[in-house]
Structure formats: C-alpha cells, structure tokens
Amino acid sequence: MEKRTDLAVECFEEKEKTSISGVKIEQQGTVTTVSVLNENGAREIGKPIGEYITVEVPSFVNDTDIFDGRLGKIAALLKKLLPSECDNILVAGVGNMDITADALGPKTLSYVFATRHLSSDLKRAMGFEGLRRVASVSTGVLGNTGIESAEIIRGVVNEIQPSCVIAVDALAATSAQRLGTTVQISNSGIAPGSGVGNHRHEISGETLGVPVISIGIPTVVSTGIIKGTEDNSMFVTPREIDKVIQQGAKLIGMSINSCLHPDISEADLYALVG
C-alpha cells in the first residue's frame, strides 16, 4: 500500500531498516533530523536531497501556551537552515483559507512581523534599527486564483529579490498520533499537495533561484492508513482541527519572528503581531 506522507521521518520508518545508504538519521530528545545526502538516499525514501528536522511538541488540542521554550527551540532549528547572509526574507503561506485543515499557511501570516515597508526613520523611532526586512504573501489555491502557488511566489521573488523564502504549509502524515504534535522544518523546499496525491508545482531553490526553507505541521491522515486498506482517496483530520491550526499557526509565526528578530523579546514580538 502506498503511504502518503510529507514527513521524511515517516518515509525512513516505512523502509523498516536501521540504515539506508545515502540517508543519515540523528535523534536528540524530541528532535529527529533526517539528512538525505545523495541521489541514492533520495530515491530510497522518496524525498529530495536536504535536511528534514522533525520536532515533537505537546498536542495543540489541549495546549494554550507556546511560551514554554518551544519558540526558542524551533527558532534555533530554523536559523540552522537559513543562509548565512539573510537580511531580506519572504514568508509564503501556502494553502486554502476556506478549508480548515489546509489553512495553516495563510493563518500563520497573521503572526508574522512584516517589516519590509518600514522606513529607516520609523525603525529608529521604534528602537528597532537592526530589523531584518521581512515580507509575506498568501498564495491562495489554484482553483480560486488560476495561478500555481509556485508561480505567485516566483513573481514576488523576482520583484523583491529576497535572500531566501520561508514557505509554510499543512502536511500529511501516516500516523494519527503525529497530527498536531509534530513540526517539520526542511531546506529542500516543498511540493504542495504531494502528501495527499495532489501534486502541484515545486517550490524550491531550483525553481525560485533562492534558498527555500519549508515548515509545516501534519493536519491530515489517509483513511486507508486507519482502516489498513489501499484506499488513499480520502483524508481525515482531528476533531479539534480548529485548535490545531490556531495554535500551530501561532507557534510557527512566532518562531519565525524569534528566528529573524532575535534582539526582540518573545513578549514584545507577540505584542507587535498578536
């Protein structure tokens, strides 16, 4: 049975091997890093060459507090994947605002501190002279816009010439236990919809010409996985998906802010966007 998942750690687990040539896996507490080192590794687990960092977090269903160290942890992992010279960043929210389980990307943008429009004088007056330039864009979905998400992002990239793109999207998993309890960060880009069999144009460094960091949370699982059948045509979400998306968007948005603006406290960043 084909297992549809966006999580590299699940692709590794599916092989039921302790090691795969071209793939390196490291685990430190709640953080698992899968490094796809070459074409053989990419072929074996079905993921492009790059690093995939998975962070286990408390379930968003019963959680209301993200200021418990998680922001710092995820911000540090995100910084690890950012280019060394990165002062102009585009954050792209991918997904459908009208479908709750797919709304993670656009909802995250409401927590992202956009600064590209701020003048030097205004930054100075605010006491934030060292702010990085950050812009954000929500791509919508092909069915509504008639434009691929990758095409929209590429157009914005050509216009504002960012140092890198951070793309946020909801993910698919093969384990219901990982829904709303896992964050994946990767430097390999994303292919929106691939986890649910709806492959769209790739959003990556190769297609955009700048480094792409992706970050997401699993929100759906195939009914075939739950039933143990080969039917992957339908997907289900947790009953509390609204809470998962709300808290997940806040965590990712604030983690991006903490990563890009480390000189501003988490409390002040939240006051600016929350």
CSV table of C-alpha atoms in Angstrom, one decimal, residues 23-114:
chain,number,residue,atom,x,y,z
A,23,VAL,CA,20.5,8.8,4.5
A,24,LYS,CA,21.7,9.8,7.9
A,25,ILE,CA,19.3,10.0,10.9
A,26,GLU,CA,20.1,11.6,14.2
A,27,GLN,CA,17.8,11.8,17.3
A,28,GLN,CA,18.3,14.2,20.2
A,29,GLY,CA,15.4,14.1,22.6
A,30,THR,CA,12.3,15.4,20.8
A,31,VAL,CA,14.2,16.4,17.7
A,32,THR,CA,14.9,13.9,14.8
A,33,THR,CA,17.0,15.0,11.8
A,34,VAL,CA,16.9,13.0,8.6
A,35,SER,CA,19.6,14.1,6.2
A,36,VAL,CA,19.3,12.9,2.6
A,37,LEU,CA,22.8,13.0,1.4
A,38,ASN,CA,22.8,11.9,-2.3
A,39,GLU,CA,20.6,10.6,-5.1
A,40,ASN,CA,20.5,7.1,-3.8
A,41,GLY,CA,19.1,8.3,-0.5
A,42,ALA,CA,16.6,10.5,-2.3
A,43,ARG,CA,15.5,7.5,-4.3
A,44,GLU,CA,15.3,5.2,-1.3
A,45,ILE,CA,13.0,7.4,0.8
A,46,GLY,CA,11.3,9.4,-1.9
A,47,LYS,CA,12.5,12.8,-0.7
A,48,PRO,CA,14.9,15.4,-2.3
A,49,ILE,CA,18.4,15.9,-1.0
A,50,GLY,CA,18.4,18.1,2.0
A,51,GLU,CA,17.8,18.2,5.8
A,52,TYR,CA,14.5,17.4,7.4
A,53,ILE,CA,14.1,18.3,11.1
A,54,THR,CA,11.2,16.9,13.0
A,55,VAL,CA,10.3,18.3,16.4
A,56,GLU,CA,7.8,16.6,18.7
A,57,VAL,CA,5.6,19.2,20.6
A,58,PRO,CA,2.8,18.9,23.1
A,59,SER,CA,-0.6,18.4,21.3
A,60,PHE,CA,-2.1,21.7,20.3
A,61,VAL,CA,-5.5,20.3,21.1
A,62,ASN,CA,-5.1,20.8,24.9
A,63,ASP,CA,-2.4,23.4,24.8
A,64,THR,CA,-2.8,27.2,25.1
A,65,ASP,CA,0.8,28.2,25.9
A,66,ILE,CA,3.6,28.3,23.4
A,67,PHE,CA,5.9,30.4,25.6
A,68,ASP,CA,7.4,27.4,27.3
A,69,GLY,CA,10.7,27.1,25.4
A,70,ARG,CA,9.3,25.8,22.2
A,71,LEU,CA,9.7,29.2,20.4
A,72,GLY,CA,13.4,29.3,21.2
A,73,LYS,CA,13.9,25.6,20.1
A,74,ILE,CA,12.1,25.9,16.8
A,75,ALA,CA,13.7,29.3,16.1
A,76,ALA,CA,17.1,27.9,16.7
A,77,LEU,CA,16.5,24.9,14.3
A,78,LEU,CA,15.1,27.3,11.7
A,79,LYS,CA,18.2,29.5,12.0
A,80,LYS,CA,20.4,26.5,11.4
A,81,LEU,CA,18.9,26.1,7.9
A,82,LEU,CA,18.9,29.7,6.9
A,83,PRO,CA,21.6,31.1,4.6
A,84,SER,CA,24.4,32.8,6.5
A,85,GLU,CA,23.7,36.1,4.8
A,86,CYS,CA,20.0,36.5,5.0
A,87,ASP,CA,18.6,40.0,5.6
A,88,ASN,CA,15.7,40.1,3.2
A,89,ILE,CA,13.1,37.3,3.7
A,90,LEU,CA,9.9,36.4,2.0
A,91,VAL,CA,7.4,34.3,4.1
A,92,ALA,CA,4.9,32.5,1.9
A,93,GLY,CA,1.7,31.0,3.3
A,94,VAL,CA,0.6,28.1,1.1
A,95,GLY,CA,-2.9,26.6,1.4
A,96,ASN,CA,-6.6,27.2,1.3
A,97,MET,CA,-8.0,29.6,3.9
A,98,ASP,CA,-11.5,28.1,3.3
A,99,ILE,CA,-10.6,24.6,4.3
A,100,THR,CA,-9.5,24.5,8.0
A,101,ALA,CA,-7.1,21.6,7.7
A,102,ASP,CA,-5.3,23.4,4.8
A,103,ALA,CA,-5.3,26.9,6.3
A,104,LEU,CA,-2.1,26.7,8.3
A,105,GLY,CA,0.0,28.6,5.8
A,106,PRO,CA,-2.3,31.7,5.3
A,107,LYS,CA,-3.2,31.8,9.1
A,108,THR,CA,0.5,31.8,10.0
A,109,LEU,CA,1.0,35.0,8.2
A,110,SER,CA,-1.2,36.9,10.7
A,111,TYR,CA,1.5,36.2,13.3
A,112,VAL,CA,4.5,37.1,11.1
A,113,PHE,CA,6.0,40.5,11.8
A,114,ALA,CA,6.3,42.1,8.3
